[in-house]
Amino acid sequence: MGNAGIRAFTTLVYLFMFAPIAVVVLLSFNSAQFGSFPIEGFSLKWFEELFNNAAIVRAFQTSLWLAIVTAIVSTTFGILASIALVRYDFPGKSWINTLLVAPVLIPETVLGVGLLLFMLWLSQPRSLPVLMLGHILISLPYVVLVVQARLVGIRRVYEEAALSLGANRIQTFFAITFPLLMPAIFAGLLFAFTISFDNITATIFWRPPGTETVPTQIYGMLRNSISPEINALGTVMIVITVGIPLLAGALARYFARAKP
Amino acid sequence: MAEATAQPISFGGKTSVPSKAWQLLAPALITLFFLLVIPMLIIFVYSFYLFVDVGVDKPAFQFGNWIEFFTDGYYHGAIWTTFRIAITATVVCAVVGYIPAYFIATTTFRHKWLLMLLLILPFWVSFIIRTFSWIHVLGNQGFINATLLSIGIIDEPIKMLYTEGAVIMGMIHFLLPYMVLNIYVSLEGIDRNLVSAARTLGATSWQAFREVTLPLSLPGLAAGSLLCFVLSAGTFVTPQILGGPRDFMFGNLIFDSLMDELNWPMGATLSCVMLIMLGSIVLIYNRIMGLSQVYKSFR
């Protein structure tokens, strides 16, 4: 295969990745009564319908809260653990490292069943806090992986310089370590937020009866038929989950450039 | 990472005590202990419980669930389907994913960052949206059928949705970025001089690729394949949305026995089976290749 062939094939792969998603966005603006082809005309009515649908709005609020709390907790836990793994030497370290990232390679279905049965075994009802703990479990290994990679790049000499110039440990942390950690914290938060906001497989097992997150809401709606509302909901989700990281990245780049 | 971890911490000349490390690790380890370690043990314990009635079970130590699993062909059929679908999706991803990974790694295109960004972008689009988007492509009123009907090539829509093919398609769509990213990471790490050296020594560009680039990128290819296989073999959502009633994967059996039949002991047994099957694949892989390459692509 020549260079032109490789380029053409790569273009096709990108097309394959984005075309179906583009179709969802396209159909969400379709005025037809059914959520599929043919396209009849441009309309925003499905978005309007979306905002008037109490169940969907509630699911959005649940998902948002869940993702925010999950992001904060698992980033905090993940950063502390990563600092321990990157900066300290202790017996059993490689085992701990393996355990921390293990959930990545355990099928989510099994993770879901595990926590569910644990709750049954304890005779505890499924509740929102349990769902939140589950999301922390799922996002934690990714946060550890991402944050560790960023932490390795932070040189200890900066901290040592601050300490030798007379700053105390707390001053050093807030003046040196914390600003240097910022990109890692940011990456962790973003990663955990997206994972929680997107999660469907394990959430189906963990959600309390009657509680829906946006993905489980879509999943439930799919059982009937493809309504145009699903497309509109999909479009809103895409704007949020793609738009936030893109905006964050662009802002980070802007501020990095603005620095003297 | 090795050199960074090797040095002991020294604040003001003092070498710190490991107990500090355990304090930092405590929140994460406690979380994993209660949400991962204990639940996995509970699954195992539950697999010996006795199913009494829908939603009712009795603590026991008996092998009924395991005997049922080993003797009932229904379960074995699902294992076969699962492996067939997961292997097909993984192989297609490996073949199709290699080319864009190679292109991104070797291109002199000035806006390479854009190609990378577009590669990562699908990860941010919700899994369920990416999955159901295929209904719009493959369905009876979907893009392909609507187009073919309107041009007049076909008179009746072709049945593509709710088939095994649709399930595999949805999985490939979901898994391909993982594969491309893994292959890309390992292609990026290859010393370019090696290919130049091979060319200088008289190899054609195809020979140089086959003898130098391809073998050196195998770790990435293997890591991507492991990830794709585990992710596709473990799911039940894709077959539920894109598959027909016959496209039952192992995950669907687990879901059904737990959430529909409320037969928790059987659900636990099947979860054990899945964990053992996929876990042993991961362990074998770890023996041969090591897992560090798998985690590289997430960084």
Short mmCIF file of C-alpha atoms in Angstrom, two decimals, chain A residues 1 3 5-7 9-10 13-14 16-21 23-24 27 35-38 77-78 80-93 96-111 113-121 126 130 133-134 136-137 140-142 144-146 148-150 152 156 159-160 163 169 172 190-191 194 197-198 200-202 204-206 214-216 218-219 222-223 226 230-231 233-235 237-238 241-243 245-246 253, chain B residues 1 3-12 16-18 20-25 27-29 31-40 42-43 45-46 49 95-97 99-104 107 113-119 121-130 132-137 141-144 146 169 172-174 176-178 180 206 226-227 230-231 234-237 240-241 251 254-255 258-260 264-265 267-268 271-272 274-275 278 282 291 294-296 298-299:
data_model
loop_
_atom_site.label_atom_id
_atom_site.label_comp_id
_atom_site.label_asym_id
_atom_site.label_seq_id
_atom_site.Cartn_x
_atom_site.Cartn_y
_atom_site.Cartn_z
CA MET A 1 0.00 0.00 0.00
CA ASN A 3 1.48 6.53 0.92
CA GLY A 5 -3.37 4.53 -0.01
CA ILE A 6 -2.47 4.82 3.66
CA ARG A 7 -3.72 8.38 3.75
CA PHE A 9 -7.55 4.56 4.37
CA THR A 10 -6.83 6.73 7.41
CA VAL A 13 -11.24 5.24 9.39
CA TYR A 14 -11.79 8.75 10.73
CA PHE A 16 -16.09 5.60 10.15
CA MET A 17 -15.46 6.96 13.65
CA PHE A 18 -17.38 10.18 13.20
CA ALA A 19 -20.09 9.54 10.63
CA PRO A 20 -22.49 7.65 12.94
CA ILE A 21 -22.09 10.33 15.62
CA VAL A 23 -25.89 11.22 12.00
CA VAL A 24 -27.23 11.45 15.57
CA LEU A 27 -31.22 13.76 13.08
CA GLY A 35 -36.17 9.75 15.00
CA SER A 36 -34.80 8.40 11.73
CA PHE A 37 -34.48 9.08 8.02
CA PRO A 38 -35.71 10.71 5.82
CA PHE A 77 -7.68 9.72 46.48
CA GLY A 78 -5.85 9.17 43.22
CA LEU A 80 -2.58 11.01 47.27
CA ALA A 81 -1.97 7.44 46.13
CA SER A 82 0.08 8.56 43.15
CA ILE A 83 2.30 10.75 45.34
CA ALA A 84 2.95 7.71 47.54
CA LEU A 85 3.78 5.55 44.53
CA VAL A 86 5.98 8.05 42.74
CA ARG A 87 7.82 9.57 45.69
CA TYR A 88 8.21 6.78 48.22
CA ASP A 89 9.77 3.39 48.33
CA PHE A 90 8.17 0.75 50.49
CA PRO A 91 7.80 -3.00 50.55
CA GLY A 92 4.94 -4.39 48.46
CA LYS A 93 4.86 -1.34 46.22
CA ILE A 96 -0.14 -2.04 45.47
CA ASN A 97 0.39 -0.56 42.03
CA THR A 98 -1.14 -3.63 40.40
CA LEU A 99 -4.13 -3.56 42.75
CA LEU A 100 -4.74 0.14 42.11
CA VAL A 101 -5.00 -0.24 38.34
CA ALA A 102 -6.56 -3.73 38.33
CA PRO A 103 -10.17 -2.54 37.83
CA VAL A 104 -9.21 -1.41 34.31
CA LEU A 105 -8.85 -5.03 33.23
CA ILE A 106 -11.73 -6.52 35.23
CA PRO A 107 -14.92 -6.63 33.15
CA GLU A 108 -17.27 -3.91 34.30
CA THR A 109 -20.09 -6.43 34.40
CA VAL A 110 -18.21 -8.34 37.11
CA LEU A 111 -17.43 -5.14 39.04
CA VAL A 113 -22.24 -7.70 40.08
CA GLY A 114 -19.68 -7.68 42.90
CA LEU A 115 -20.84 -4.48 44.55
CA LEU A 116 -24.49 -5.37 43.96
CA LEU A 117 -24.13 -8.74 45.68
CA PHE A 118 -22.14 -7.15 48.50
CA MET A 119 -25.08 -4.82 49.14
CA LEU A 120 -27.50 -7.78 49.02
CA TRP A 121 -25.28 -9.68 51.41
CA ARG A 126 -29.21 0.18 46.57
CA VAL A 130 -23.55 3.27 46.79
CA LEU A 133 -18.89 4.77 45.58
CA GLY A 134 -19.11 2.48 42.56
CA ILE A 136 -15.31 6.21 42.38
CA LEU A 137 -14.13 2.60 42.09
CA LEU A 140 -9.96 5.68 40.41
CA PRO A 141 -7.58 3.45 38.39
CA TYR A 142 -7.71 5.80 35.39
CA VAL A 144 -4.06 6.95 39.17
CA LEU A 145 -2.66 6.13 35.72
CA VAL A 146 -3.06 9.66 34.36
CA GLN A 148 1.14 9.18 38.01
CA ALA A 149 2.36 9.92 34.50
CA ARG A 150 2.12 13.66 35.17
CA VAL A 152 6.82 11.63 37.35
CA ARG A 156 11.90 17.31 43.32
CA GLU A 159 10.73 21.72 46.31
CA GLU A 160 14.19 21.17 47.71
CA LEU A 163 12.97 24.26 51.48
CA ARG A 169 6.75 22.33 54.39
CA THR A 172 6.50 24.75 49.97
CA LEU A 190 -11.66 15.67 33.73
CA PHE A 191 -11.01 11.97 33.29
CA THR A 194 -16.17 11.85 31.90
CA PHE A 197 -20.93 10.83 33.37
CA ASP A 198 -20.68 8.18 30.64
CA ILE A 200 -23.75 2.66 31.78
CA THR A 201 -22.73 -0.99 32.29
CA ALA A 202 -22.09 -0.95 36.03
CA ILE A 204 -27.44 -0.45 35.53
CA PHE A 205 -26.56 -2.81 38.38
CA TRP A 206 -26.03 -0.15 41.03
CA VAL A 214 -28.54 10.19 31.53
CA PRO A 215 -27.03 7.00 30.03
CA THR A 216 -29.52 4.71 31.79
CA ILE A 218 -31.22 6.75 27.11
CA TYR A 219 -30.91 3.00 27.59
CA LEU A 222 -34.13 2.75 23.52
CA ARG A 223 -36.24 -0.17 24.69
CA ILE A 226 -35.98 5.57 18.66
CA ILE A 230 -33.08 10.52 22.12
CA ASN A 231 -31.18 12.16 19.29
CA LEU A 233 -30.42 14.15 24.23
CA GLY A 234 -27.46 12.55 22.48
CA THR A 235 -26.52 15.87 20.91
CA MET A 237 -24.50 14.91 25.82
CA ILE A 238 -21.94 15.19 23.02
CA THR A 241 -18.67 15.65 27.16
CA VAL A 242 -16.71 16.85 24.13
CA GLY A 243 -17.15 20.57 24.65
CA PRO A 245 -12.57 19.03 27.72
CA LEU A 246 -12.00 20.94 24.48
CA ARG A 253 -3.22 26.45 26.27
CA MET B 1 9.19 5.92 35.89
CA GLU B 3 14.37 6.22 37.95
CA ALA B 4 11.83 8.48 39.63
CA THR B 5 10.58 5.79 41.96
CA ALA B 6 14.01 4.55 42.89
CA GLN B 7 15.11 7.65 44.74
CA PRO B 8 14.02 7.85 48.37
CA ILE B 9 12.33 11.01 49.48
CA SER B 10 14.53 13.45 51.32
CA PHE B 11 13.11 16.53 52.90
CA GLY B 12 15.97 18.56 54.32
CA SER B 16 11.28 9.73 55.22
CA VAL B 17 9.56 6.76 56.75
CA PRO B 18 7.37 4.46 54.60
CA LYS B 20 3.89 8.31 55.34
CA ALA B 21 3.36 6.47 52.06
CA TRP B 22 0.76 4.19 53.65
CA GLN B 23 -1.11 7.21 54.98
CA LEU B 24 -1.25 8.65 51.48
CA LEU B 25 -2.38 5.32 50.05
CA PRO B 27 -8.04 6.30 51.13
CA ALA B 28 -7.50 4.58 47.78
CA LEU B 29 -6.69 1.21 49.34
CA THR B 31 -11.90 2.12 48.73
CA LEU B 32 -10.51 -0.78 46.73
CA PHE B 33 -10.67 -3.17 49.65
CA PHE B 34 -14.36 -2.58 50.31
CA LEU B 35 -15.51 -2.07 46.72
CA LEU B 36 -13.30 -4.52 44.85
CA VAL B 37 -11.63 -7.15 47.05
CA ILE B 38 -14.56 -7.93 49.36
CA PRO B 39 -17.16 -7.88 46.54
CA MET B 40 -15.07 -10.35 44.51
CA ILE B 42 -18.72 -12.22 47.99
CA ILE B 43 -19.33 -13.25 44.36
CA VAL B 45 -19.24 -17.16 48.26
CA TYR B 46 -22.61 -16.44 46.63
CA TYR B 49 -25.65 -20.35 47.81
CA VAL B 95 -6.00 -4.88 11.01
CA VAL B 96 -8.02 -1.72 10.44
CA GLY B 97 -6.41 0.18 13.32
CA ILE B 99 -2.97 1.75 9.24
CA PRO B 100 -4.15 5.03 10.81
CA ALA B 101 -1.78 4.47 13.74
CA TYR B 102 1.08 4.09 11.28
CA PHE B 103 -0.05 7.16 9.38
CA ILE B 104 -0.23 9.34 12.50
CA THR B 107 3.24 11.71 9.01
CA TRP B 113 -1.99 17.33 17.02
CA LEU B 114 -5.30 17.60 15.20
CA LEU B 115 -5.11 13.97 14.10
CA MET B 116 -4.32 12.99 17.69
CA LEU B 117 -7.18 15.07 19.02
CA LEU B 118 -9.61 13.51 16.56
CA LEU B 119 -8.38 10.11 17.66
CA LEU B 121 -12.35 12.65 20.70
CA PRO B 122 -14.51 9.51 20.35
CA PHE B 123 -13.49 8.53 23.92
CA TRP B 124 -15.39 11.56 25.12
CA VAL B 125 -18.56 10.73 23.27
CA SER B 126 -20.74 8.61 25.49
CA PHE B 127 -20.56 4.87 24.86
CA ILE B 128 -24.34 4.52 24.71
CA ILE B 129 -24.64 7.27 22.11
CA ARG B 130 -21.93 5.74 19.96
CA PHE B 132 -27.21 3.55 19.40
CA SER B 133 -25.93 5.73 16.56
CA TRP B 134 -25.58 2.47 14.62
CA ILE B 135 -29.34 2.02 14.72
CA HIS B 136 -29.50 5.11 12.52
CA VAL B 137 -26.94 3.66 10.15
CA GLN B 141 -35.03 3.43 8.23
CA GLY B 142 -31.31 3.92 8.70
CA PHE B 143 -28.87 5.78 6.52
CA ILE B 144 -27.77 2.84 4.36
CA ALA B 146 -32.75 4.95 3.17
CA MET B 169 -19.87 -3.29 14.09
CA ILE B 172 -15.44 -2.17 16.48
CA HIS B 173 -16.66 1.41 16.52
CA PHE B 174 -16.22 1.55 20.29
CA LEU B 176 -11.01 1.07 17.44
CA PRO B 177 -9.67 4.19 19.21
CA TYR B 178 -8.16 2.00 21.96
CA VAL B 180 -5.13 2.83 17.28
CA TRP B 206 8.07 -2.99 2.54
CA LEU B 226 -5.89 -7.56 24.98
CA LEU B 227 -7.80 -4.42 25.84
CA VAL B 230 -11.45 -7.96 27.45
CA LEU B 231 -13.71 -4.96 26.84
CA GLY B 234 -17.17 -8.44 29.11
CA THR B 235 -20.01 -6.31 27.84
CA PHE B 236 -23.73 -6.93 27.63
CA VAL B 237 -24.92 -3.49 26.57
CA GLN B 240 -28.70 -5.70 24.07
CA ILE B 241 -28.99 -2.59 21.90
CA GLY B 251 -22.60 -10.78 29.92
CA ILE B 254 -25.23 -12.61 33.89
CA PHE B 255 -27.48 -9.61 33.49
CA LEU B 258 -29.40 -11.15 38.20
CA MET B 259 -31.80 -8.47 37.05
CA ASP B 260 -34.62 -10.42 35.36
CA TRP B 264 -28.46 -14.26 42.45
CA PRO B 265 -26.53 -17.46 43.14
CA GLY B 267 -25.61 -14.77 38.49
CA ALA B 268 -22.72 -14.97 40.93
CA SER B 271 -19.76 -13.79 37.07
CA CYS B 272 -17.13 -16.06 38.61
CA MET B 274 -16.38 -14.64 33.41
CA LEU B 275 -13.82 -13.36 35.87
CA LEU B 278 -10.96 -13.26 31.20
CA VAL B 282 -4.97 -11.32 31.33
CA LEU B 291 0.95 -5.43 31.48
CA VAL B 294 -1.44 -1.82 28.29
CA TYR B 295 -1.46 1.02 30.80
CA LYS B 296 0.80 3.24 28.70
CA PHE B 298 -3.99 5.85 29.14
CA ARG B 299 -1.32 8.36 29.96
#
